[in-house]
Every structure is written in structure tokens, then in C-alpha cells.
XYZ file of C-alpha atoms in Angstrom:
313
model
C 2.391 -8.063 -9.333
C 3.814 -6.020 -6.476
C 5.258 -9.167 -4.901
C 7.257 -9.784 -8.079
C 8.615 -6.246 -8.069
C 9.493 -6.429 -4.365
C 11.363 -9.667 -5.041
C 13.148 -8.045 -8.001
C 14.344 -5.120 -5.896
C 15.616 -7.468 -3.204
C 17.548 -9.467 -5.811
C 19.036 -6.252 -7.159
C 20.152 -5.176 -3.700
C 21.559 -8.661 -3.011
C 23.522 -8.526 -6.286
C 25.029 -5.171 -5.368
C 25.912 -6.400 -1.876
C 27.602 -9.492 -3.347
C 29.646 -7.330 -5.703
C 30.670 -5.046 -2.840
C 31.696 -8.080 -0.791
C 34.001 -9.178 -3.609
C 35.904 -5.882 -3.681
C 37.895 -3.899 -1.166
C 35.677 -0.820 -1.145
C 37.319 2.043 0.748
C 35.097 4.969 -0.199
C 31.457 5.535 -1.126
C 30.217 8.437 -3.216
C 26.523 9.277 -3.516
C 25.847 11.349 -6.617
C 22.649 12.917 -7.988
C 20.807 16.236 -8.283
C 18.105 17.930 -6.200
C 15.703 15.724 -4.294
C 17.311 12.650 -5.827
C 20.535 13.608 -4.062
C 18.763 14.279 -0.774
C 17.202 10.816 -0.755
C 20.700 9.307 -0.717
C 21.609 11.017 2.586
C 21.074 7.819 4.635
C 24.247 6.463 3.049
C 26.205 9.234 4.744
C 24.449 9.139 8.084
C 24.107 5.403 8.605
C 27.071 3.781 6.869
C 30.268 3.531 8.845
C 32.284 3.496 5.618
C 33.764 6.793 4.469
C 31.002 8.389 2.428
C 30.732 11.675 0.559
C 27.740 13.318 -1.082
C 28.147 15.490 -4.161
C 26.027 17.111 -6.846
C 26.331 15.207 -10.111
C 27.402 18.232 -12.145
C 30.163 19.033 -9.660
C 31.239 15.386 -9.571
C 31.544 15.259 -13.368
C 33.277 18.642 -13.586
C 35.967 17.700 -11.068
C 36.294 13.985 -10.440
C 37.301 13.154 -6.872
C 40.946 12.351 -6.384
C 41.416 8.666 -5.765
C 38.251 7.644 -7.594
C 38.890 4.099 -8.763
C 38.343 0.394 -8.212
C 38.140 0.709 -4.436
C 35.175 3.101 -4.662
C 31.435 2.568 -4.792
C 29.434 5.285 -6.566
C 25.686 5.292 -5.935
C 23.528 7.489 -8.159
C 19.858 8.377 -8.391
C 17.661 9.799 -11.138
C 13.922 9.219 -11.229
C 13.758 9.564 -15.012
C 17.116 7.931 -15.623
C 17.894 10.752 -18.046
C 19.346 13.511 -15.832
C 22.305 14.478 -18.001
C 24.679 15.359 -15.162
C 23.942 12.117 -13.325
C 24.343 9.962 -16.438
C 27.674 11.623 -17.204
C 28.839 11.150 -13.614
C 27.995 7.446 -13.852
C 29.886 7.061 -17.098
C 32.983 8.788 -15.734
C 32.919 6.775 -12.505
C 32.712 3.525 -14.442
C 35.550 4.609 -16.724
C 37.688 5.078 -13.606
C 36.908 1.505 -12.539
C 34.534 2.315 -9.670
C 31.687 -0.039 -8.846
C 28.492 1.794 -9.827
C 24.865 1.426 -8.793
C 21.853 3.597 -9.530
C 18.257 3.995 -8.442
C 15.805 4.836 -11.210
C 12.173 4.373 -12.165
C 13.109 3.850 -15.820
C 14.417 0.485 -17.061
C 16.594 0.762 -20.188
C 17.215 4.448 -19.491
C 20.650 5.997 -20.139
C 21.449 5.842 -16.436
C 20.542 2.178 -16.150
C 22.776 1.422 -19.122
C 25.651 3.408 -17.611
C 25.951 1.521 -14.294
C 26.829 -1.949 -13.096
C 23.826 -2.416 -10.812
C 20.458 -0.716 -11.381
C 17.873 -0.762 -8.596
C 14.344 0.111 -9.659
C 11.937 2.139 -7.589
C 8.463 3.194 -8.599
C 6.592 6.484 -8.779
C 3.292 6.244 -10.614
C 0.545 8.545 -9.276
C -2.005 6.995 -11.646
C -1.309 3.415 -10.567
C 0.388 3.904 -7.198
C 2.780 1.290 -5.897
C 3.194 0.405 -2.241
C 5.498 2.714 -0.323
C 7.910 -0.207 0.069
C 8.837 0.175 -3.620
C 9.612 3.896 -3.384
C 13.058 5.438 -3.121
C 13.606 5.877 0.625
C 12.734 2.270 1.629
C 15.023 0.964 -1.101
C 17.874 3.217 -0.013
C 17.486 2.138 3.614
C 17.458 -1.543 2.696
C 20.531 -1.103 0.504
C 22.389 0.655 3.302
C 21.650 -2.177 5.723
C 22.640 -4.789 3.141
C 26.015 -3.052 2.825
C 26.352 -2.782 6.597
C 25.883 -6.538 6.822
C 28.692 -6.993 4.285
C 31.155 -4.637 5.931
C 30.372 -5.306 9.576
C 29.489 -8.979 9.396
C 26.042 -8.329 10.883
C 22.621 -9.675 9.930
C 20.491 -6.570 10.368
C 18.894 -6.337 6.922
C 15.790 -8.313 8.007
C 15.202 -5.735 10.756
C 15.158 -2.922 8.209
C 13.036 -4.963 5.806
C 10.438 -5.332 8.559
C 10.555 -1.594 9.235
C 10.104 -0.736 5.574
C 7.285 -3.267 5.121
C 5.397 -1.524 7.939
C 6.346 2.021 6.974
C 3.260 2.719 4.862
C 0.907 1.858 7.715
C 2.942 3.957 10.167
C 2.991 6.934 7.797
C -0.738 6.591 7.195
C -1.428 6.783 10.926
C 0.853 9.765 11.277
C -0.627 11.840 8.461
C -4.147 11.090 9.702
C -3.150 12.128 13.223
C -1.573 15.386 12.020
C -4.317 16.245 9.513
C -5.881 19.023 11.676
C -2.463 20.650 12.092
C -1.786 20.282 8.350
C -5.047 22.038 7.478
C -4.287 24.798 9.972
C -0.782 25.184 8.521
C -2.220 25.571 5.029
C -4.730 28.178 6.168
C -2.120 30.190 8.072
C 0.649 30.020 5.462
C -1.222 30.529 2.193
C 0.121 34.084 1.855
C 3.607 33.580 3.324
C 6.276 34.707 0.819
C 9.030 32.582 2.392
C 9.100 29.555 4.685
C 12.395 28.433 6.184
C 13.120 24.877 7.314
C 15.421 24.063 10.245
C 16.883 20.648 11.019
C 19.981 18.621 11.864
C 21.273 15.078 11.439
C 19.268 12.700 9.303
C 16.351 15.145 9.353
C 18.417 17.331 7.032
C 17.469 15.298 3.979
C 13.724 15.637 4.565
C 14.027 19.339 5.369
C 15.916 19.822 2.104
C 13.196 17.980 0.191
C 10.491 20.045 1.895
C 12.340 23.225 0.912
C 13.454 22.422 -2.637
C 10.927 19.901 -3.911
C 7.794 20.906 -1.999
C 7.809 24.612 -1.139
C 9.928 25.897 -4.023
C 9.310 23.471 -6.879
C 5.707 22.509 -6.173
C 4.010 25.561 -4.672
C 6.437 28.272 -5.772
C 7.235 29.641 -2.345
C 10.683 30.924 -1.416
C 12.428 28.689 1.108
C 15.848 27.839 2.464
C 16.979 24.804 4.497
C 18.862 26.034 7.558
C 21.067 23.780 9.681
C 19.863 23.859 13.294
C 23.396 24.298 14.588
C 24.427 26.863 11.994
C 21.263 28.863 12.696
C 23.099 30.683 15.490
C 25.985 31.755 13.275
C 24.307 34.328 11.046
C 20.878 33.143 9.935
C 19.250 33.880 13.299
C 19.671 37.606 12.676
C 17.214 37.446 9.758
C 14.392 35.842 11.775
C 11.785 37.974 13.503
C 8.177 37.714 14.700
C 6.837 37.500 11.147
C 9.228 34.830 9.829
C 7.627 31.491 8.983
C 9.726 28.476 9.960
C 9.157 24.725 9.911
C 11.481 23.029 12.421
C 12.109 19.305 12.785
C 12.761 17.398 16.002
C 14.084 13.882 15.572
C 14.614 11.186 18.156
C 18.188 10.440 17.116
C 21.413 11.782 18.640
C 21.005 15.043 16.697
C 17.831 15.969 18.633
C 19.701 18.148 21.126
C 20.959 20.338 18.278
C 17.430 20.739 16.941
C 15.979 21.376 20.405
C 18.309 24.318 20.954
C 17.137 25.824 17.662
C 13.471 25.244 18.482
C 13.807 26.911 21.892
C 15.343 29.948 20.219
C 12.690 30.056 17.490
C 9.894 29.837 20.049
C 11.167 33.100 21.491
C 11.692 35.058 18.289
C 8.922 34.106 15.847
C 5.157 33.767 16.102
C 5.073 31.607 12.976
C 6.896 28.473 14.065
C 5.724 24.985 13.082
C 7.424 22.069 14.857
C 7.242 18.506 13.537
C 8.331 16.335 16.466
C 9.150 12.657 16.011
C 8.631 12.103 19.729
C 4.893 12.563 19.119
C 4.737 9.745 16.559
C 3.232 6.302 17.005
C 6.033 4.149 15.589
C 4.390 0.808 16.359
C 5.556 -1.615 13.691
C 9.059 -0.146 13.427
C 11.602 -2.217 15.385
C 12.879 -0.230 18.359
C 16.538 -0.450 17.333
C 15.926 1.488 14.091
C 13.177 3.906 15.135
C 15.559 6.858 15.410
C 16.693 6.567 11.779
C 13.271 5.599 10.386
C 11.388 8.419 12.160
C 12.610 10.998 9.597
C 10.729 9.100 6.892
C 7.519 9.413 8.897
C 8.169 13.123 9.422
C 8.722 13.329 5.657
C 5.241 11.911 5.054
C 3.722 14.472 7.421
C 5.683 17.357 5.895
C 4.609 16.285 2.410
C 0.982 16.324 3.539
C 1.438 19.824 4.986
C 2.606 21.003 1.574
C -0.213 19.131 -0.169
C -2.781 20.940 2.000
C -1.049 24.221 1.208
C -1.195 23.492 -2.522
C -4.915 22.815 -2.227
C -5.383 26.185 -0.525
C -3.386 27.893 -3.259
C -5.066 26.041 -6.112
C -1.592 25.214 -7.421
């Protein structure tokens, strides 16, 4: 059953790539709301094409100038019914843009509004393999488009990485379980927990803030940019401020390292999730820097899960 769904997703991505190849796409817009928007960040960080990210409500309220046939608009809504995202898709298609959308819901309003739906799966009762979840599908789509625009053949490399991602994430969460339990015990009464990150880690920090700390366990949080930390936000951090900081292994690591060194001096409640400590065996070396955030995401999600268990919520 899963093999059929994996094959379906790959055909959907291939169909989108073929359509992109047939048009002179000059601009890519990624459009959604909340965590759905954050999961589309790899389009901006990995694609060499000009790419912008925008909230669906803002996109629909003020359509980008130049939106037309030379644009690709990629949307995401788990339910397929997010009103702002559906409206954004309809308006983009009316302007002649090529449209694609990720959704868990076939025959939803969003699926009906776009040219190319790509299904992902999120069923906690009957869980699907991680390969069929949103991030792996986004990464594979991005590499399919790179192959179109750059004439490369790198999609199989990313497919291998995503096929092995579940095993890698499982090792990582098991390895960090003691730290996750300690985090939950130490942070059960914290009123606010900041997150600090840069580069591609920004999307997982945003999800940890908005979807995990705020939405799931009702704790105040704010995602701070590691570079911007020094231009105002640092003044609000003291010994009692709880912060979760990310360290990637990509080119943005130096920005995050500077923030971590500062935070180590000013707060006694710093948690650092460092990709350099991960066992990434199974992920091809040439894509480990951009795949590592997904492994950090799995660890961060487990930290929040342990916290929710402590809180009984």
C-alpha cells in the first residue's frame, strides 16, 4: 500500500517538473499559513530560481506585481480547506501562473484549485512512513525542479536521503532522549521559551515556536533570527530566560555559533541542538547540510512531546 502511494507522489512530482520544463518560469512563490508555510522554506533556501515566501492572506490581499504565466506558485494546506490558501491558489491560477499544492486531502477545495496536487500523509492512527510526509516531499520536489532548471540529475540523491530519513531521525531521537526528558523536567514551568536560528534552520525553529510550544503546549514563544538577536532582542535576555538554539552544519552555522556563544554567557537556561552531534549515516554527504535540519526537527519535536507529557497537555 505504501509503495503505491510513494509511486503516486513521485508521479505527481514528475508531472509538475515536466510542466515547469515546458514553461519559462522566472519566479517562484511559496504560499501558505503557519507551519504549512514554514515547511515550504526549502524552496527559498535551496532553489537558485528567484523565490519569495508569503502568507496566503497577504498574497490574496495584495497580489504580487508581475504574477503571471512565468510564475510558479506552490501552496500547502494539510486539510486542503484553509480559506486564505484556497483563495490565493484561485487568484494565482486566474493570473495564469502554474500552480501546485501539497495537501493530505484529495478532492479538497485546494486540490481542485491548482494544476498539480501533491499528496502527503498525516494519520496518527494509521501512521505512514516519514517518506510520505511533507518535508521529504518538498525536498524531492525542490531537487526535481533543480534538475529541470540546472540540467542536473540530483533527484536520486535526495530520494535516497529521504528514504533513509526515518531511520536517521529514529537514531537521533533515541540518542537525545535523556536530554529531552531533562528539558521537559526543567522547562515545565517556564512561561516563555525563545528559539534562535539562522539559514535553513529557521523553518524548524519557527515550527517549534508556533506549532509546538505555542499551539500544542500553550507556552509563549518567539522565533529569533540568530543574526538579528544582537540588534535589540539580546537586551531582553537574562539569566532566567529560556532559549532553544539551533546549530546547523550549513554555511549559516557561523551566524548561529555567534548567537550561541553570546547566550552561553547571559542565560542559565540555554538548550542547544547541534547538528554536528548527529549520526547522519544514510544521508549522502553532498546533501547532509540541508537534510540535517529535518533531523533536528525530529529531535525538537520530541523535546516538545516530552514537555507535553510532563504538563499533561
